[in-house]
Coordinates of C-alpha atoms in Angstrom, one line a residue:
Chain A
M250 CA -33.0 -18.7 8.8
I251 CA -29.8 -17.0 8.6
Q252 CA -26.9 -17.4 12.0
P253 CA -26.8 -15.3 14.6
A254 CA -23.7 -13.1 13.8
L255 CA -22.9 -9.6 13.3
Y256 CA -23.6 -8.7 9.6
L257 CA -21.8 -6.4 7.8
L258 CA -24.0 -4.8 4.9
P259 CA -22.4 -2.7 2.4
T260 CA -24.6 0.1 0.5
T261 CA -24.5 1.8 -2.6
I262 CA -22.2 4.4 -3.4
G263 CA -24.5 7.7 -4.7
E264 CA -27.6 7.0 -6.6
S265 CA -26.8 3.5 -8.2
D266 CA -28.9 1.0 -8.7
I267 CA -29.1 -1.5 -6.2
D268 CA -28.5 -4.6 -9.0
R269 CA -25.7 -3.4 -9.5
A270 CA -23.8 -2.6 -6.5
I271 CA -25.7 -5.0 -4.0
P272 CA -25.5 -9.3 -4.7
R273 CA -29.4 -10.9 -4.3
A274 CA -28.2 -12.9 -1.6
N275 CA -27.6 -9.6 0.4
R276 CA -31.2 -9.1 0.5
D277 CA -32.2 -11.9 2.5
V278 CA -29.7 -11.6 4.8
M279 CA -31.2 -7.9 5.2
A280 CA -34.8 -9.2 5.5
Q281 CA -34.0 -11.5 8.4
I282 CA -32.1 -8.8 10.4
K283 CA -34.4 -7.0 13.2
H284 CA -31.9 -4.3 14.7
F285 CA -30.0 -2.3 12.6
I286 CA -26.4 -0.2 13.9
V287 CA -26.3 2.4 11.4
E288 CA -24.3 5.9 11.0
N289 CA -27.7 7.7 10.0
V290 CA -30.7 6.3 10.9
R291 CA -33.1 8.2 8.0
T292 CA -30.7 7.5 5.4
A293 CA -30.4 3.8 6.3
R294 CA -34.2 3.3 6.8
R295 CA -34.3 4.9 2.5
Y296 CA -31.7 2.5 2.0
L297 CA -33.5 -0.5 3.4
K298 CA -36.9 0.6 1.7
R299 CA -34.6 0.5 -1.9
V300 CA -33.8 -2.8 -1.0
D301 CA -37.0 -4.4 -0.2
K302 CA -40.2 -2.5 -0.5
D303 CA -41.9 -4.9 1.6
I304 CA -39.9 -4.7 4.3
D305 CA -41.8 -3.1 7.6
I306 CA -39.4 -0.7 8.8
D307 CA -41.7 -0.3 12.2
T308 CA -40.1 -3.8 13.6
L309 CA -37.1 -2.5 13.3
T310 CA -34.6 -1.2 15.8
F311 CA -31.8 1.5 15.2
S312 CA -29.0 2.0 17.1
E313 CA -26.9 5.4 15.5
L314 CA -23.2 4.8 15.7
N315 CA -21.0 8.1 14.7
K316 CA -18.2 9.7 16.2
H317 CA -20.5 11.3 18.7
T318 CA -21.3 8.1 20.0
A319 CA -19.9 7.0 23.6
P320 CA -18.0 3.5 23.9
E321 CA -20.5 1.8 26.5
D322 CA -23.0 2.8 24.2
I323 CA -21.2 1.0 21.6
A324 CA -20.6 -2.2 23.4
A325 CA -24.3 -2.3 24.4
Y326 CA -25.8 -1.9 20.4
L327 CA -24.4 -5.8 20.5
A328 CA -27.1 -6.8 23.5
P329 CA -29.7 -8.8 20.8
L330 CA -26.6 -10.7 19.3
R331 CA -25.7 -11.6 23.1
R332 CA -28.7 -13.4 23.5
G333 CA -28.6 -15.0 20.1
E334 CA -30.6 -12.5 17.4
A335 CA -28.7 -11.2 13.9
V336 CA -27.3 -7.4 13.6
G337 CA -27.0 -5.8 11.0
V338 CA -23.8 -3.0 10.5
I339 CA -24.9 -0.2 7.7
S340 CA -22.9 2.6 7.0
E341 CA -23.6 5.6 4.4
A342 CA -22.0 4.5 1.3
G343 CA -19.7 1.8 0.4
C344 CA -18.6 -0.6 3.1
P345 CA -19.1 -0.5 6.8
A346 CA -15.7 -0.3 8.8
I347 CA -13.2 0.4 6.3
A348 CA -13.5 4.1 6.3
D349 CA -15.9 4.6 9.0
P350 CA -16.8 4.5 12.4
G351 CA -18.6 0.9 12.3
A352 CA -15.0 -1.0 13.0
D353 CA -15.5 -0.2 17.2
V354 CA -18.6 -2.1 16.8
V355 CA -16.7 -4.6 14.9
A356 CA -13.7 -5.0 17.4
I357 CA -16.0 -5.0 20.5
A358 CA -17.7 -8.1 18.4
Q359 CA -14.2 -9.6 17.9
R360 CA -13.6 -9.3 21.6
E361 CA -16.6 -10.6 22.8
G362 CA -15.8 -13.4 20.5
M363 CA -18.9 -13.1 18.4
R364 CA -19.2 -13.9 14.6
V365 CA -18.3 -11.4 12.6
I366 CA -20.0 -11.7 8.7
P367 CA -18.9 -9.1 5.9
L368 CA -21.2 -9.3 2.8
V369 CA -20.1 -8.2 -0.9
G370 CA -20.5 -4.5 -1.6
P371 CA -19.2 -1.2 -3.3
S372 CA -15.5 -0.1 -2.0
S373 CA -14.8 2.7 -3.8
I374 CA -11.1 2.1 -2.9
V375 CA -10.8 -1.3 -4.7
M376 CA -12.6 0.0 -7.8
S377 CA -10.3 3.0 -8.3
L378 CA -7.7 0.8 -7.4
M379 CA -9.1 -1.4 -10.2
A380 CA -9.6 0.7 -12.8
S381 CA -6.2 2.9 -12.4
G382 CA -3.7 0.3 -13.7
F383 CA -1.6 1.1 -10.6
N384 CA 0.4 -1.6 -8.5
G385 CA -2.4 -3.5 -6.7
Q386 CA 0.4 -6.2 -5.0
S387 CA 1.2 -3.4 -2.4
F388 CA -0.9 -0.5 -2.2
A389 CA -1.8 1.5 0.8
F390 CA -5.0 4.1 1.7
N391 CA -4.4 7.0 3.8
G392 CA -8.1 8.4 4.1
Y393 CA -7.7 11.8 4.2
L394 CA -4.8 13.9 3.9
P395 CA -4.3 16.7 7.1
V396 CA -6.2 20.0 6.2
E397 CA -3.0 22.3 7.8
R398 CA -1.1 23.4 4.9
N399 CA 2.7 22.1 6.3
E400 CA 1.6 18.8 7.6
R401 CA -0.3 18.1 4.4
A402 CA 2.6 18.9 2.2
R403 CA 4.9 16.4 4.5
A404 CA 2.3 14.0 4.0
I405 CA 2.1 14.2 0.6
R406 CA 5.3 13.6 0.6
R407 CA 5.9 11.0 2.7
C408 CA 3.3 9.4 0.2
E409 CA 5.2 10.0 -3.0
R410 CA 8.3 8.5 -1.4
K411 CA 6.4 5.3 -0.8
V412 CA 5.8 5.2 -4.0
Y413 CA 9.1 5.1 -5.4
D414 CA 10.9 3.5 -2.4
E415 CA 8.4 1.0 -1.6
D416 CA 6.8 0.1 -5.0
Q417 CA 3.1 1.0 -3.1
T418 CA 0.2 2.6 -4.8
Q419 CA -0.7 5.5 -2.7
I420 CA -4.8 6.3 -2.5
F421 CA -6.4 9.1 -0.1
I422 CA -9.7 10.8 0.0
E423 CA -10.7 14.4 -0.2
T424 CA -14.0 16.2 1.2
P425 CA -15.5 17.0 -2.7
Y426 CA -15.2 21.2 -2.2
R427 CA -11.0 20.3 -1.5
N428 CA -10.7 18.2 -4.6
N429 CA -9.3 20.5 -7.1
R430 CA -7.1 21.3 -4.3
I431 CA -5.3 18.5 -3.7
V432 CA -4.8 18.3 -7.2
D433 CA -3.2 21.2 -6.8
D434 CA -0.5 20.4 -4.2
L435 CA 0.2 17.3 -6.2
I436 CA 1.4 18.5 -9.3
A437 CA 2.7 21.6 -7.0
L438 CA 4.5 18.9 -4.8
C439 CA 5.6 15.9 -6.7
R440 CA 7.6 14.8 -10.1
P441 CA 5.8 15.4 -12.7
S442 CA 6.4 11.9 -14.5
T443 CA 4.4 10.4 -10.7
R444 CA 1.6 9.5 -12.0
L445 CA -2.2 10.4 -10.5
C446 CA -5.5 8.7 -11.3
I447 CA -8.2 10.6 -10.5
A448 CA -11.6 8.3 -9.6
A449 CA -15.1 10.2 -9.5
D450 CA -19.1 9.1 -8.9
I451 CA -17.7 5.3 -9.2
T452 CA -20.4 3.3 -9.7
G453 CA -22.5 6.7 -10.6
E454 CA -23.9 8.4 -13.7
G455 CA -20.7 10.6 -14.3
E456 CA -18.3 8.3 -13.1
Y457 CA -14.9 8.9 -14.5
I458 CA -11.4 7.3 -14.2
K459 CA -8.2 8.5 -15.4
T460 CA -4.7 7.7 -15.1
K461 CA -2.1 10.7 -16.3
T462 CA 1.0 11.7 -15.3
L463 CA 0.7 15.1 -12.8
R464 CA 2.4 16.6 -16.5
Q465 CA -0.8 15.4 -18.0
W466 CA -3.1 17.0 -15.3
K467 CA -1.8 19.7 -15.3
A468 CA -1.8 20.5 -19.3
E469 CA -5.4 19.3 -18.9
R470 CA -7.1 20.1 -15.4
R471 CA -10.8 18.5 -14.9
E472 CA -13.1 20.0 -12.7
L473 CA -13.7 18.1 -9.8
D474 CA -15.7 20.3 -7.6
K475 CA -18.7 18.8 -5.3
V476 CA -18.5 14.9 -7.1
P477 CA -16.8 12.5 -4.0
C478 CA -13.4 11.5 -5.7
I479 CA -10.7 9.0 -4.3
F480 CA -7.0 9.4 -5.8
L481 CA -4.2 7.0 -6.3
I482 CA -0.6 7.8 -7.1
Y483 CA 2.0 5.8 -8.8
K484 CA 5.1 6.0 -10.3
Chain B
M19 CA -26.3 -2.1 -25.1
I20 CA -23.0 -1.1 -23.6
Q21 CA -20.6 1.4 -24.2
P22 CA -17.1 0.2 -25.9
A23 CA -14.8 0.2 -22.5
L24 CA -12.1 -2.3 -20.5
Y25 CA -14.9 -4.1 -17.9
L26 CA -13.1 -5.4 -14.6
L27 CA -15.4 -8.4 -14.1
P28 CA -15.0 -9.9 -10.6
T29 CA -15.4 -14.0 -10.1
T30 CA -16.5 -15.3 -6.9
I31 CA -14.3 -16.8 -4.0
G32 CA -13.2 -20.2 -3.4
E33 CA -16.9 -22.0 -4.4
S34 CA -19.4 -19.7 -3.2
D35 CA -22.5 -19.1 -4.6
I36 CA -23.2 -16.6 -7.6
D37 CA -25.8 -14.5 -5.9
R38 CA -23.6 -13.9 -3.0
A39 CA -21.2 -12.6 -4.6
I40 CA -21.6 -10.6 -7.7
P41 CA -24.6 -7.9 -8.3
R42 CA -27.4 -9.1 -11.0
A43 CA -26.2 -6.0 -13.1
N44 CA -23.3 -7.5 -14.1
R45 CA -24.5 -10.8 -15.7
D46 CA -26.2 -8.7 -18.4
V47 CA -23.0 -6.2 -19.1
M48 CA -21.1 -10.0 -18.6
A49 CA -23.7 -11.6 -21.8
Q50 CA -22.8 -8.0 -24.2
I51 CA -18.8 -8.8 -24.1
K52 CA -17.6 -11.1 -26.8
H53 CA -13.8 -10.7 -26.0
F54 CA -12.2 -11.6 -22.4
I55 CA -8.8 -11.4 -20.9
V56 CA -8.5 -14.0 -18.5
E57 CA -5.6 -15.2 -16.5
N58 CA -6.8 -19.1 -17.5
V59 CA -9.0 -19.8 -20.2
R60 CA -10.5 -22.7 -18.7
T61 CA -11.7 -21.7 -15.1
A62 CA -13.1 -18.3 -17.2
R63 CA -14.9 -20.8 -19.3
R64 CA -16.7 -22.5 -16.4
Y65 CA -17.3 -19.4 -14.4
L66 CA -19.0 -17.6 -17.3
K67 CA -21.1 -20.9 -17.5
R68 CA -21.9 -20.4 -13.9
V69 CA -23.3 -17.2 -14.0
D70 CA -25.1 -17.6 -17.3
K71 CA -25.7 -21.5 -18.4
D72 CA -27.2 -20.3 -21.9
I73 CA -24.3 -18.4 -22.5
D74 CA -22.8 -19.5 -26.1
I75 CA -18.9 -20.0 -25.0
D76 CA -18.2 -20.4 -29.0
T77 CA -18.6 -17.3 -30.2
L78 CA -16.6 -15.9 -27.5
T79 CA -13.0 -14.8 -27.9
F80 CA -10.2 -15.8 -24.9
S81 CA -6.4 -14.0 -24.8
E82 CA -4.9 -15.6 -21.9
L83 CA -2.8 -13.0 -19.6
N84 CA -0.4 -14.6 -16.7
K85 CA 3.2 -13.9 -15.9
H86 CA 4.4 -15.1 -19.0
T87 CA 2.7 -13.1 -21.4
A88 CA 5.0 -10.3 -23.3
P89 CA 3.9 -6.9 -22.9
E90 CA 3.6 -6.6 -26.7
D91 CA 0.7 -9.7 -26.3
I92 CA -0.8 -7.6 -23.5
A93 CA -1.1 -4.2 -26.0
A94 CA -2.4 -6.5 -28.9
Y95 CA -5.4 -8.0 -26.4
L96 CA -6.6 -4.2 -26.6
A97 CA -7.0 -4.8 -30.4
P98 CA -11.3 -5.0 -30.1
L99 CA -11.2 -2.4 -28.0
R100 CA -9.3 -0.2 -30.4
R101 CA -12.0 -0.7 -33.0
G102 CA -14.8 -0.1 -30.7
E103 CA -16.0 -3.5 -28.8
A104 CA -16.2 -4.1 -25.2
V105 CA -13.6 -6.2 -23.5
G106 CA -13.3 -7.9 -20.3
V107 CA -11.0 -9.1 -17.3
I108 CA -11.7 -12.0 -15.7
S109 CA -9.3 -13.4 -12.9
E110 CA -9.0 -16.3 -11.1
A111 CA -10.6 -15.1 -7.9
G112 CA -12.3 -12.3 -6.5
C113 CA -11.0 -8.5 -8.2
P114 CA -9.0 -8.6 -11.5
A115 CA -6.0 -6.0 -11.6
I116 CA -5.9 -5.9 -7.6
A117 CA -2.9 -8.9 -6.7
D118 CA -2.9 -10.6 -10.6
P119 CA -1.7 -9.8 -13.6
G120 CA -4.6 -7.9 -15.0
A121 CA -2.9 -4.4 -13.6
D122 CA -0.8 -4.5 -16.9
V123 CA -3.5 -4.6 -19.4
V124 CA -5.3 -1.5 -17.4
A125 CA -2.3 0.6 -17.4
I126 CA -2.3 0.4 -21.2
A127 CA -5.8 1.2 -21.6
Q128 CA -5.5 3.9 -19.4
R129 CA -2.4 5.3 -21.2
E130 CA -4.3 5.0 -24.7
G131 CA -7.2 7.0 -23.2
M132 CA -9.5 4.2 -23.2
R133 CA -12.3 3.9 -20.8
V134 CA -11.9 0.9 -17.7
I135 CA -14.7 0.5 -16.0
P136 CA -14.2 -1.5 -12.7
L137 CA -17.6 -3.8 -11.6
V138 CA -18.9 -4.8 -7.8
G139 CA -17.4 -8.3 -6.8
P140 CA -15.9 -9.8 -3.7
S141 CA -12.7 -8.5 -2.1
S142 CA -11.0 -10.9 0.7
I143 CA -8.8 -7.5 1.3
V144 CA -12.0 -5.5 2.0
M145 CA -13.9 -7.9 3.2
S146 CA -11.5 -9.5 5.8
L147 CA -10.4 -5.8 7.3
M148 CA -14.1 -5.0 7.3
A149 CA -14.7 -7.9 10.0
S150 CA -11.1 -7.6 11.7
G151 CA -12.4 -4.5 13.5
F152 CA -8.7 -2.8 12.6
N153 CA -8.1 0.8 11.2
G154 CA -10.0 1.0 8.0
Q155 CA -9.5 4.9 7.8
S156 CA -5.3 3.3 7.0
F157 CA -4.5 0.3 6.0
A158 CA -1.9 -1.4 3.8
F159 CA -1.7 -4.1 1.6
N160 CA 1.5 -5.8 1.6
G161 CA 1.1 -8.7 -0.8
Y162 CA 3.0 -12.1 -0.3
L163 CA 5.7 -12.0 2.4
P164 CA 8.9 -13.0 1.3
V165 CA 10.4 -16.9 1.7
E166 CA 13.4 -16.5 2.6
R167 CA 14.0 -16.7 6.4
N168 CA 15.9 -13.1 6.9
E169 CA 14.1 -11.6 4.3
R170 CA 10.5 -12.7 5.9
A171 CA 11.5 -11.6 9.4
R172 CA 13.1 -8.1 8.2
A173 CA 9.2 -7.8 6.5
I174 CA 7.6 -8.6 9.2
R175 CA 9.1 -6.4 11.8
R176 CA 9.0 -3.4 9.7
C177 CA 4.9 -4.3 9.1
E178 CA 4.5 -4.4 12.7
R179 CA 6.4 -0.4 13.2
K180 CA 4.0 0.9 10.8
V181 CA 0.9 -0.5 12.9
Y182 CA 2.5 1.1 16.0
D183 CA 4.1 3.9 14.2
E184 CA 1.9 5.2 11.9
D185 CA -1.4 3.4 12.9
Q186 CA -1.6 1.6 10.1
T187 CA -3.0 -1.8 10.0
Q188 CA -1.5 -4.3 7.9
I189 CA -2.6 -7.2 5.6
F190 CA -0.5 -9.7 3.6
I191 CA -1.6 -13.2 2.2
E192 CA 0.9 -16.7 1.8
T193 CA -0.1 -19.7 -0.4
P194 CA -2.1 -22.4 1.5
Y195 CA 0.6 -24.7 2.8
R196 CA 2.6 -21.8 4.7
N197 CA -0.1 -20.4 6.8
N198 CA 0.6 -22.3 9.5
R199 CA 4.1 -20.6 9.5
I200 CA 3.2 -17.4 8.9
V201 CA 1.1 -17.7 12.4
D202 CA 4.2 -19.3 14.1
D203 CA 6.5 -15.9 12.4
L204 CA 4.2 -13.4 14.0
I205 CA 4.4 -15.4 17.6
A206 CA 7.8 -15.3 17.7
L207 CA 8.8 -12.0 16.3
C208 CA 5.7 -9.5 16.9
R209 CA 4.6 -8.3 20.8
P210 CA 2.1 -10.5 22.1
S211 CA -0.4 -7.8 22.8
T212 CA -0.3 -7.4 18.6
R213 CA -3.4 -8.0 17.5
L214 CA -3.6 -10.9 14.3
C215 CA -6.6 -11.1 12.5
I216 CA -6.9 -14.7 10.2
A217 CA -9.6 -14.8 7.5
A218 CA -9.9 -18.1 6.1
D219 CA -12.6 -19.4 3.5
I220 CA -14.1 -16.2 2.9
T221 CA -17.7 -16.0 1.5
G222 CA -17.3 -19.7 1.4
E223 CA -18.7 -23.0 3.3
G224 CA -16.3 -22.8 6.0
E225 CA -15.4 -19.1 6.2
Y226 CA -13.8 -18.5 10.0
I227 CA -13.0 -15.2 10.7
K228 CA -11.2 -14.2 14.0
T229 CA -9.4 -11.6 16.2
K230 CA -7.1 -11.7 18.7
T231 CA -3.7 -11.3 20.1
L232 CA -1.1 -13.2 19.2
R233 CA -0.6 -14.2 23.5
Q234 CA -4.1 -15.5 23.0
W235 CA -3.2 -17.7 19.4
K236 CA -0.5 -18.6 20.8
A237 CA -2.2 -20.7 23.9
E238 CA -5.3 -21.0 20.8
R239 CA -3.9 -22.1 17.6
R240 CA -5.6 -23.5 14.5
E241 CA -5.0 -25.5 12.0
L242 CA -5.2 -23.5 8.9
D243 CA -4.1 -26.2 5.8
K244 CA -4.7 -25.7 2.8
V245 CA -7.5 -23.2 3.3
P246 CA -6.6 -19.5 1.1
C247 CA -6.3 -17.3 3.7
I248 CA -5.4 -13.5 4.6
F249 CA -4.1 -12.2 7.7
L250 CA -3.9 -8.7 9.2
I251 CA -2.2 -7.3 12.2
Y252 CA -2.6 -4.3 14.3
K253 CA -2.0 -3.1 18.0

């Protein structure tokens, strides 16, 4: 029997095999949880079925947590845990509460002194950093860059400054249809000797993780449309 | 058969079960690798035996990569991959090339255009961030804080400034015997309303991950001696 706690349950990234992404022990934990807080009920149900095809989905309760959820509703999602039952948080891809709304429910649980237990799973931030060859002793994840042209240029310049002034690897993500634009922007705004690592489709069939200088990327462009990507820069 | 590549192979953190920390597919990859680059040969052998007790350790080659290894030796460690054989990198705890010397060999592999494949495993940085309830859209890992008193105070103040000015979660680690000192320093130097998450012995028997304000930590101190800890601050 698992103890009552808020369990943070990573999912696969993209369509990779469960056994490539998730330790076995996660299944045993998930099989004992009846209450789930999820970003999207349909994909969460499908994920649970993929992990354990014998799971009885109809005995489970799902609460949807996304950017439209009101704070008072989020607090109510923890009611089962207040009466001693385990609750699980599942995100759309990878680790919950990193780049998704899950952090709000974790903050409430921590405030109320509830036990929070994170499980192991794939993080595109960590995996791309491992494979980049960049400084892993100091790095920052910046989420999405601003879309507006001037703000975006300022953000890119600030990131590059931190690479040189603070010796800190800078990581950011972009919506897939802007992947090519971000590479253009980096080539236009940063030093040609600054290195860029492009990590695409991590753990997927088409996984591609390459580090080159911006000078090299300019000469050897790669089409990135519609692939989930993560970008890292370093000197 | 796995393809020739530099495989980045995470290990367990502390003494946790393999099945709690590592996906099954990692074993199949590890069983097919004959050449390993490791931080410490003795612990790497022991880890491989734990993952697969039938492994024939004596048929494997191990090259030691630590802060004393010369750059030209590191490049030579990739010789098997240059002739088409897979090479694995194993760190002492968690994900290789994040807070250990593994990044040097990855940088060389990337420079030579070799394929680098990161596998899934436990990262205390990601797991503590997930469980902290702090901002996961923007965060920085700062490694170890300086030891010298004034430099240390400056580093802590700079971190707290980034929390408020940049809305960025700040993460750092400390050698276990200085764990209590870091909490004292944060209490002395930061705002009482700043929140500190202490994550100790992640994935281990005594796992403890709590977020409180510094005001609360001051009133409810916890003895942290000799436990591997990671510290996060946020507003």
